[in-house]
mmCIF file of C-alpha atoms and ligand atoms in Angstrom:
data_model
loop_
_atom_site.group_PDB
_atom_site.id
_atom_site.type_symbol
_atom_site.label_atom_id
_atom_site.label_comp_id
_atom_site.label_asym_id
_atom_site.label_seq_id
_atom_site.Cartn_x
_atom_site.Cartn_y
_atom_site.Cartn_z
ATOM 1 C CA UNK A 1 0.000 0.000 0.000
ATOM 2 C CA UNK A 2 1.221 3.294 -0.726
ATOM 3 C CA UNK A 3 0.687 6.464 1.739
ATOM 4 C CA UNK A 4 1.093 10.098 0.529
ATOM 5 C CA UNK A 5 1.819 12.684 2.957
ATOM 6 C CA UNK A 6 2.077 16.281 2.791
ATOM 7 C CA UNK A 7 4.452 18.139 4.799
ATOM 8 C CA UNK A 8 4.539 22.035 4.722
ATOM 9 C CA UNK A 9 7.672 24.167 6.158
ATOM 10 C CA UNK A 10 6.450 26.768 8.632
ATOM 11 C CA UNK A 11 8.257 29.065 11.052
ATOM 12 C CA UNK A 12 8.937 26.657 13.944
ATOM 13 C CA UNK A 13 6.256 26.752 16.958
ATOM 14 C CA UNK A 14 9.158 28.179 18.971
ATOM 15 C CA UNK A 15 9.164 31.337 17.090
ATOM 16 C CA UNK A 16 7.817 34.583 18.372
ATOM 17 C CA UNK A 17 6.437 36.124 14.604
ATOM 18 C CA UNK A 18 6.110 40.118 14.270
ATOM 19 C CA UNK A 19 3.878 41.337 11.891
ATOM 20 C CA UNK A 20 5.772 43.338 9.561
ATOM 21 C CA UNK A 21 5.677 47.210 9.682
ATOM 22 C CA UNK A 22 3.456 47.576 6.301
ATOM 23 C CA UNK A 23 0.906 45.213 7.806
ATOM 24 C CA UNK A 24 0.759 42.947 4.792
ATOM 25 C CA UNK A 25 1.911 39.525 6.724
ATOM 26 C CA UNK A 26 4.462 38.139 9.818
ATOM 27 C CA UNK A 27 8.301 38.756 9.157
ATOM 28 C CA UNK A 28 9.779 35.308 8.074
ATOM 29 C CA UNK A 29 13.092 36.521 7.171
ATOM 30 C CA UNK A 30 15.743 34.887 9.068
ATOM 31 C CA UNK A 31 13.718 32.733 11.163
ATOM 32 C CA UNK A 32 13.767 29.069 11.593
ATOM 33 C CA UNK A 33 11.586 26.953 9.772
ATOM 34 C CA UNK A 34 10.421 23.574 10.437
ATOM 35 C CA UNK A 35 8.245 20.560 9.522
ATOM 36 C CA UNK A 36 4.593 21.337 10.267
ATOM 37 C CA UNK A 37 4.322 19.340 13.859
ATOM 38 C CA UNK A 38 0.525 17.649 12.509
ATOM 39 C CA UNK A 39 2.852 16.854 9.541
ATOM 40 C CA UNK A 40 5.799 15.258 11.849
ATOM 41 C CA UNK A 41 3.180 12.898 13.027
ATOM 42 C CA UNK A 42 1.644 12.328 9.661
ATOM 43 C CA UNK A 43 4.703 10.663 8.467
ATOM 44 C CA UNK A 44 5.363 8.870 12.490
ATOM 45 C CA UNK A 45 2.150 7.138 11.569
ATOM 46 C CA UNK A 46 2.911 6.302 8.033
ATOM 47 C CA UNK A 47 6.432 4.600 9.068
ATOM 48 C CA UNK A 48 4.950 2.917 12.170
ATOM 49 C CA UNK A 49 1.879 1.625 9.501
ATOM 50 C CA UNK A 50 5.420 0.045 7.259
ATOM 51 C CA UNK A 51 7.107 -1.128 10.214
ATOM 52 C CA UNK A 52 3.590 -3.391 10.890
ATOM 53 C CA UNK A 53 3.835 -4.360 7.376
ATOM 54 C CA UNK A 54 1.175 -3.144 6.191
ATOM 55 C CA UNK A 55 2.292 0.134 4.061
ATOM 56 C CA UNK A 56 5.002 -0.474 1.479
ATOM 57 C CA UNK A 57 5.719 2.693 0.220
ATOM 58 C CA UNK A 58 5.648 6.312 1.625
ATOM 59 C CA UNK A 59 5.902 9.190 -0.646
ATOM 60 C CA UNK A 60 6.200 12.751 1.230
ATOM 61 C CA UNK A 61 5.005 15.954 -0.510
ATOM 62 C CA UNK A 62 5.720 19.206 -0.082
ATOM 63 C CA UNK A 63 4.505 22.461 -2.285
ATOM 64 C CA UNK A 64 6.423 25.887 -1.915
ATOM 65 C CA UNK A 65 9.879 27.710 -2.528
ATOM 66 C CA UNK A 66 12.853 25.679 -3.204
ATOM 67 C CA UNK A 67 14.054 25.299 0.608
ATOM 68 C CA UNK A 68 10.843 22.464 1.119
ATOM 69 C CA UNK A 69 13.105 20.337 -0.072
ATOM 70 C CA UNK A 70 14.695 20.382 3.908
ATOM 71 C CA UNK A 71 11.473 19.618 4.768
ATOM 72 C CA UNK A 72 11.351 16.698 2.825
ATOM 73 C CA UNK A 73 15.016 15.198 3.942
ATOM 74 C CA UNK A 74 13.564 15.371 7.181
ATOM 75 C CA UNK A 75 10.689 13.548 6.201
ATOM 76 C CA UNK A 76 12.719 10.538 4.716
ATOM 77 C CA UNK A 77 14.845 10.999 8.058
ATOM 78 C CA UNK A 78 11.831 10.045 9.764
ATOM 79 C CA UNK A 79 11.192 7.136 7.167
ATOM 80 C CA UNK A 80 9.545 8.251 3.844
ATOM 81 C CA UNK A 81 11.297 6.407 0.384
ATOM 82 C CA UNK A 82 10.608 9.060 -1.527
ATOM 83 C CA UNK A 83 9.855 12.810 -2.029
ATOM 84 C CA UNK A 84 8.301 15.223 -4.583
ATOM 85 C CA UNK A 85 8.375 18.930 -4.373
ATOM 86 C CA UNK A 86 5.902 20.894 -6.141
ATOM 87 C CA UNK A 87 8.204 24.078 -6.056
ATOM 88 C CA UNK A 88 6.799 27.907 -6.825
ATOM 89 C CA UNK A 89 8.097 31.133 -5.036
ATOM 90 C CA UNK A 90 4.179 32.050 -5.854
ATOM 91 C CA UNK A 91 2.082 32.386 -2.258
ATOM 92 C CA UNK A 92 0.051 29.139 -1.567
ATOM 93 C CA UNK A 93 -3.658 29.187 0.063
ATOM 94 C CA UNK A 94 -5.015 25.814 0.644
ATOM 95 C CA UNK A 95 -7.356 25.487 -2.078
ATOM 96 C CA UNK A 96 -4.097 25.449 -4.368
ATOM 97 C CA UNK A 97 -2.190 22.719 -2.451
ATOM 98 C CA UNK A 98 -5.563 20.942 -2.540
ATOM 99 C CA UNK A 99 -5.281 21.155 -6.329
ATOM 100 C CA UNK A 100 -2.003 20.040 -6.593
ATOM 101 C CA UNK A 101 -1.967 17.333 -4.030
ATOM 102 C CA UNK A 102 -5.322 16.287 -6.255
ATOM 103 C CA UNK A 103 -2.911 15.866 -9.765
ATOM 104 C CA UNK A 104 -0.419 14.111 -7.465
ATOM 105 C CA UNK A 105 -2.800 11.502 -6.103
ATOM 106 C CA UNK A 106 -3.738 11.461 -9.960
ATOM 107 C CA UNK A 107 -0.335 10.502 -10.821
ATOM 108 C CA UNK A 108 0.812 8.089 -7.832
ATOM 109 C CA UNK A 109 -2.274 6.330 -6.952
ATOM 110 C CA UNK A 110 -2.052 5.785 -3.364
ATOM 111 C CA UNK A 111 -4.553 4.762 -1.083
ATOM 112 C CA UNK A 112 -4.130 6.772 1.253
ATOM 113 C CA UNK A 113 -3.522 10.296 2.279
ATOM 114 C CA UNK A 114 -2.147 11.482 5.834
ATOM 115 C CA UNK A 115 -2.415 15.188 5.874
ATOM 116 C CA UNK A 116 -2.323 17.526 9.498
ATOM 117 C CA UNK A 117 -5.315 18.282 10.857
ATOM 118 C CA UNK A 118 -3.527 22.267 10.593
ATOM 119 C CA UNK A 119 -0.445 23.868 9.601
ATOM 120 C CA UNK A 120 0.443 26.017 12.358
ATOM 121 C CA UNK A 121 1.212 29.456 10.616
ATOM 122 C CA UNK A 122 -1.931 30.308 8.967
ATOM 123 C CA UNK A 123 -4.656 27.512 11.184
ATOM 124 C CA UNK A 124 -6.407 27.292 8.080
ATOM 125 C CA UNK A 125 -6.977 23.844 8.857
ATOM 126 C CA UNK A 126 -8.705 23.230 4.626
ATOM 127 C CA UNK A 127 -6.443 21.350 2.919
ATOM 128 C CA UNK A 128 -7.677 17.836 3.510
ATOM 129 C CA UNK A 129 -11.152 18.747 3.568
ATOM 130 C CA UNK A 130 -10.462 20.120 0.344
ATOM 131 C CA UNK A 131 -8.895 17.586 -1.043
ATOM 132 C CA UNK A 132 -11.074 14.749 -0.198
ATOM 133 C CA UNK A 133 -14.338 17.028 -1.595
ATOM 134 C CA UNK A 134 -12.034 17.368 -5.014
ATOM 135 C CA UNK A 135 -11.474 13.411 -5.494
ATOM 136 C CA UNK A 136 -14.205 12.323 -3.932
ATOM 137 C CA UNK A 137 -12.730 10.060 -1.474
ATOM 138 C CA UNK A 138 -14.131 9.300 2.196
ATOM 139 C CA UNK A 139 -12.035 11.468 4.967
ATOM 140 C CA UNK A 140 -11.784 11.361 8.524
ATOM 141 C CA UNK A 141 -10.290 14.466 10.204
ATOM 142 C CA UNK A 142 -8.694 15.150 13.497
ATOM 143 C CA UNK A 143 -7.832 11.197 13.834
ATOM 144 C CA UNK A 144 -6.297 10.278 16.959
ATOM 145 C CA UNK A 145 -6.067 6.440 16.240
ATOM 146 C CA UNK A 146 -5.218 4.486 12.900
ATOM 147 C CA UNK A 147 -6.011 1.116 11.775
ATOM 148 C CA UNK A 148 -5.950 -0.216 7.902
ATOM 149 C CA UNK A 149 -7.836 -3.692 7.354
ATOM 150 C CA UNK A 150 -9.293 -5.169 4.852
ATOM 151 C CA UNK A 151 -9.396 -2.160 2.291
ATOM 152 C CA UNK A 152 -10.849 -0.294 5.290
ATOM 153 C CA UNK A 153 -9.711 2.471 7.870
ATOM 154 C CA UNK A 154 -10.688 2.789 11.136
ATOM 155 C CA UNK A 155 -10.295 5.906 12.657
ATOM 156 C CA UNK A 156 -10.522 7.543 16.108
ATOM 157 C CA UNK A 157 -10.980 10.976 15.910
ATOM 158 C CA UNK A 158 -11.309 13.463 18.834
ATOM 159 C CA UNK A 159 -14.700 15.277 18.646
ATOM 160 C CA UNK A 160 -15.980 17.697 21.144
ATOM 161 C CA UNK A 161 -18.333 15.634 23.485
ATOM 162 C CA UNK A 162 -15.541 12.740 23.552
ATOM 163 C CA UNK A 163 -14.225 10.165 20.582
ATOM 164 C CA UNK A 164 -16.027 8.925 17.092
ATOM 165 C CA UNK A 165 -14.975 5.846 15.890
ATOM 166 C CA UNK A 166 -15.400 6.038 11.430
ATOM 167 C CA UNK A 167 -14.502 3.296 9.458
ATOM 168 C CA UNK A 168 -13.932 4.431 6.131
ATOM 169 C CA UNK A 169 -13.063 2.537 2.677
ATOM 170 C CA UNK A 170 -10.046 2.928 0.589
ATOM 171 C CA UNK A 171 -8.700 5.486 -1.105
ATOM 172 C CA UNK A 172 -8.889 7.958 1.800
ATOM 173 C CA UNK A 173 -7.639 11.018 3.385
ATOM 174 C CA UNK A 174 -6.877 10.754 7.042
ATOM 175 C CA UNK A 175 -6.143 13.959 8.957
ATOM 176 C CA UNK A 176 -3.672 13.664 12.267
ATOM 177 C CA UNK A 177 -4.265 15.178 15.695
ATOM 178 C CA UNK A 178 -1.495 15.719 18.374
ATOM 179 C CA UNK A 179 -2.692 12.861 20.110
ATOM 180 C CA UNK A 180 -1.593 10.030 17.520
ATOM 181 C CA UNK A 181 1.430 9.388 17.970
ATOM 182 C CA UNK A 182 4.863 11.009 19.513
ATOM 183 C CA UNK A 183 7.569 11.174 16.693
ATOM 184 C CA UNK A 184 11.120 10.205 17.002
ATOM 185 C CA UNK A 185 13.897 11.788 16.962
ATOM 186 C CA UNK A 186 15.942 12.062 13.741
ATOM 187 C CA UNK A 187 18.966 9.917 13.865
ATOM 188 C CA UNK A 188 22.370 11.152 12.108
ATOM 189 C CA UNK A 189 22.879 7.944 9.895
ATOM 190 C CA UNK A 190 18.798 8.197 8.988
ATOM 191 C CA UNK A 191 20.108 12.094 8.275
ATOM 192 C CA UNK A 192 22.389 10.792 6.075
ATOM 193 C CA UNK A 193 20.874 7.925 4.653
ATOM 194 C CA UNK A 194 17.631 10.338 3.483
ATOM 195 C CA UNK A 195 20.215 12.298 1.408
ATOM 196 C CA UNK A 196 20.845 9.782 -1.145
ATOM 197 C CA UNK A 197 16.738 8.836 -0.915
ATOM 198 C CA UNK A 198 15.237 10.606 -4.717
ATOM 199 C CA UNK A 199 13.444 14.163 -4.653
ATOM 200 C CA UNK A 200 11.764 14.554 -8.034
ATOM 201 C CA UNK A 201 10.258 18.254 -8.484
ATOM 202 C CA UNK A 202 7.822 19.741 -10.670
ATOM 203 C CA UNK A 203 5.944 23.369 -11.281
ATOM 204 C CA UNK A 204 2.296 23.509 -10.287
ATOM 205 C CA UNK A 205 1.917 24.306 -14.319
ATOM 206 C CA UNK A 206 3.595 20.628 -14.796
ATOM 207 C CA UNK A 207 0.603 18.976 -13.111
ATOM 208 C CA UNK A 208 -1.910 21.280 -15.088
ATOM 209 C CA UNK A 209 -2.350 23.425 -11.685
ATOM 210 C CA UNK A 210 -3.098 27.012 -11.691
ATOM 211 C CA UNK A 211 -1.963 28.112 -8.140
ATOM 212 C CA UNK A 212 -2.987 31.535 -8.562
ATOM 213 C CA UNK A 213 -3.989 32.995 -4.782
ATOM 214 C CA UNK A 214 -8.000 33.940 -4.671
ATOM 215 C CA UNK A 215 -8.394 35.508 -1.559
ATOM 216 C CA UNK A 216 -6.766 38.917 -0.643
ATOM 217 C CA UNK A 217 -5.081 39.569 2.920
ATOM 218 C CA UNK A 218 -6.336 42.964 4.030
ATOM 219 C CA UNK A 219 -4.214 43.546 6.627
ATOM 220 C CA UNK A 220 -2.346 41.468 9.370
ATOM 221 C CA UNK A 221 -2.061 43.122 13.089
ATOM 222 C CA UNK A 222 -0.769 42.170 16.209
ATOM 223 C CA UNK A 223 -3.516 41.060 18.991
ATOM 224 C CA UNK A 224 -4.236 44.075 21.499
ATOM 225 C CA UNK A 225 -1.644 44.027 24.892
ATOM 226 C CA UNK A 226 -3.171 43.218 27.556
ATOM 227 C CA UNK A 227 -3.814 45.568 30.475
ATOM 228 C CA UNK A 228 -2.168 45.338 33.398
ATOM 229 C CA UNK A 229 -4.138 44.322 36.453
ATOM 230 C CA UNK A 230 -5.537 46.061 39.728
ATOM 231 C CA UNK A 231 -5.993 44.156 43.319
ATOM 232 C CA UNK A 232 -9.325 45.534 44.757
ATOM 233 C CA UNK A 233 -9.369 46.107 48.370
ATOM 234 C CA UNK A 234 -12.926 43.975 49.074
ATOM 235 C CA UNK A 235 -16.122 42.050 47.493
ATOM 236 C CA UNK A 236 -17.714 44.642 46.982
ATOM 237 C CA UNK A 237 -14.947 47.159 44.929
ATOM 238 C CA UNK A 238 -14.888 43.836 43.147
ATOM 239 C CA UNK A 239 -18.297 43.580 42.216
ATOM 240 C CA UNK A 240 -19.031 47.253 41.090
ATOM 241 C CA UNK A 241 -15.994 46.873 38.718
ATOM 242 C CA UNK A 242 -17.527 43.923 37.451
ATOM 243 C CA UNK A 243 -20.161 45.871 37.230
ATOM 244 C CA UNK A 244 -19.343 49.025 35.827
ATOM 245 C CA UNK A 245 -15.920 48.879 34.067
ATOM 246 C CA UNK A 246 -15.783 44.890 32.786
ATOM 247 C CA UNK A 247 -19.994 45.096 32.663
ATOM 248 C CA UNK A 248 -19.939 40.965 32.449
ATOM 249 C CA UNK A 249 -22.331 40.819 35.528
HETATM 250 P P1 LIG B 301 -3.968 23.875 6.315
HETATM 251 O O1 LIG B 301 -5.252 23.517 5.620
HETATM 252 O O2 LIG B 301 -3.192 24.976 5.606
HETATM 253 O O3 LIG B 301 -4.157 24.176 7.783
HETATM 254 O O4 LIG B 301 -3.014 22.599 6.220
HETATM 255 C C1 LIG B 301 -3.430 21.294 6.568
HETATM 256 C C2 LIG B 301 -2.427 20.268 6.079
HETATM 257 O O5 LIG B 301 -2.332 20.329 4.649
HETATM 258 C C3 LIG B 301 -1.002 20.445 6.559
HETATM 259 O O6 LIG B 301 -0.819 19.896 7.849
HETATM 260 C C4 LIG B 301 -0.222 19.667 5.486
HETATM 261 O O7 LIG B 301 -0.332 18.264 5.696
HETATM 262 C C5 LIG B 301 -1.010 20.017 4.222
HETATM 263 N N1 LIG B 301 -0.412 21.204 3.561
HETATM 264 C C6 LIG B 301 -0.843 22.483 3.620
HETATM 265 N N2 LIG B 301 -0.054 23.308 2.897
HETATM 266 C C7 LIG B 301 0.929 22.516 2.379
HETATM 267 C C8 LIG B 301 2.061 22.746 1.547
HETATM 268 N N3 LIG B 301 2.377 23.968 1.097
HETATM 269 N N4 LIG B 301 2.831 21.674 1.208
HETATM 270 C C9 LIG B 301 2.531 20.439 1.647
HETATM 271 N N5 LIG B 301 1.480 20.165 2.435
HETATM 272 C C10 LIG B 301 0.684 21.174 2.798
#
């Protein structure tokens, strides 16, 4: 069985961002980049699903400028064969990597897709939604367990009341919670080892994909600083600030 997974670079969760001075996004130059961390455990599940024996093949993805391709050694680090970067200094809103990611499952057939539930930077939290509208294929979001039997999935996913148990049929996209798994740790000789592993790489236009952006930023801000508190002497000063000045009561 073959898994596709997407991995997108993103500034890494450690980062503070500042939104730039001209308001039109957050400053990435010079700051460290990463693996998505859904993504990180998109691929942990696809290598523990080869080490059962029951995927043979796991082919990582990633769409953007040409430094993805990092993003991809670490992904065969982790364990993926294989990689394919879909490479365009153009911006990239999710219904565009849903297109592409659409011509690639086209092209390599899987049977299943392991996208993050989110990638951290802009929460869009589409993408596999999107896809799995565009091919038509059964998807189960937010999983936070994984089975494959019998041309079937079964997947745990965390709701808001609790768990939901789907089983869905194959093809299918799967989309990964925090709660799946706990990746490793790259090793050096995996480092090295994913270096000599093949990176193909194509233009959007290649797979008959217009990436062109359709919605507009308007502006980006920072979130308002927060007050500083007061300590109020009794109940009551409480209250009547409560009251009057916070008016929730
Ligand atoms: P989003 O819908 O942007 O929150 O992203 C959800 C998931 O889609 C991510 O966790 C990735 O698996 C995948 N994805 C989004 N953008 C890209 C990209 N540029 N390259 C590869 N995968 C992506």
């Amino acid at each position: 069985m073959k898994v596709l997974v997407p991995v997108k670079r993103v500034v890494d969760y450690n980062v503070k961002v500042r939104v730039k001075s001209d308001q039109t996004g957050v400053d990435i130059a010079n700051v460290k980049m990463s693996m998505n961390p859904f993504d990180e455990i998109a691929v942990e599940e696809a290598v523990r699903l080869k080490e059962k024996g029951i995927v043979t093949e796991i082919v990582a993805v990633s769409c953007g400028v040409a430094q993805c391709q990092e993003t991809l050694r670490t992904a065969m680090a982790i364990g993926a064969d294989r990689a394919i970067l879909v490479q365009t200094d153009q911006e990239l809103q999710p219904l565009a990597v849903a297109k592409i990611l659409k011509a690639l499952a086209e092209k390599e057939s899987p049977e299943l897709m392991i996208l993050g539930k989110q990638a951290i930077d802009d929460d869009a939290n589409q993408t596999g939604q999107m896809l799995a509208a565009m091919l038509g294929w059964p998807q189960a979001t937010f999983a936070s367990k994984v089975e494959l039997a019998d041309g079937k999935a079964t997947v745990t996913r965390e709701v808001d009341g609790g768990l939901e148990t789907l089983a869905i049929s194959l093809p299918a996209i799967v989309t990964t919670d925090l709660r799946l798994n706990e990746p490793r740790y790259v090793t050096l000789p995996n480092i090295m080892k994913a270096k000599k592993k093949p990176l193909e790489t194509f233009a959007p236009a290649d797979l008959g994909v217009d990436a062109t952006p359709r919605l507009k930023t308007l502006k980006v801000t920072e979130p308002p600083t927060r007050s500083a508190g007061v300590k109020v002497g009794d109940v009551a000063a409480l209250v009547d600030k409560l009251k009057n000045e916070a008016k929730v009561v």
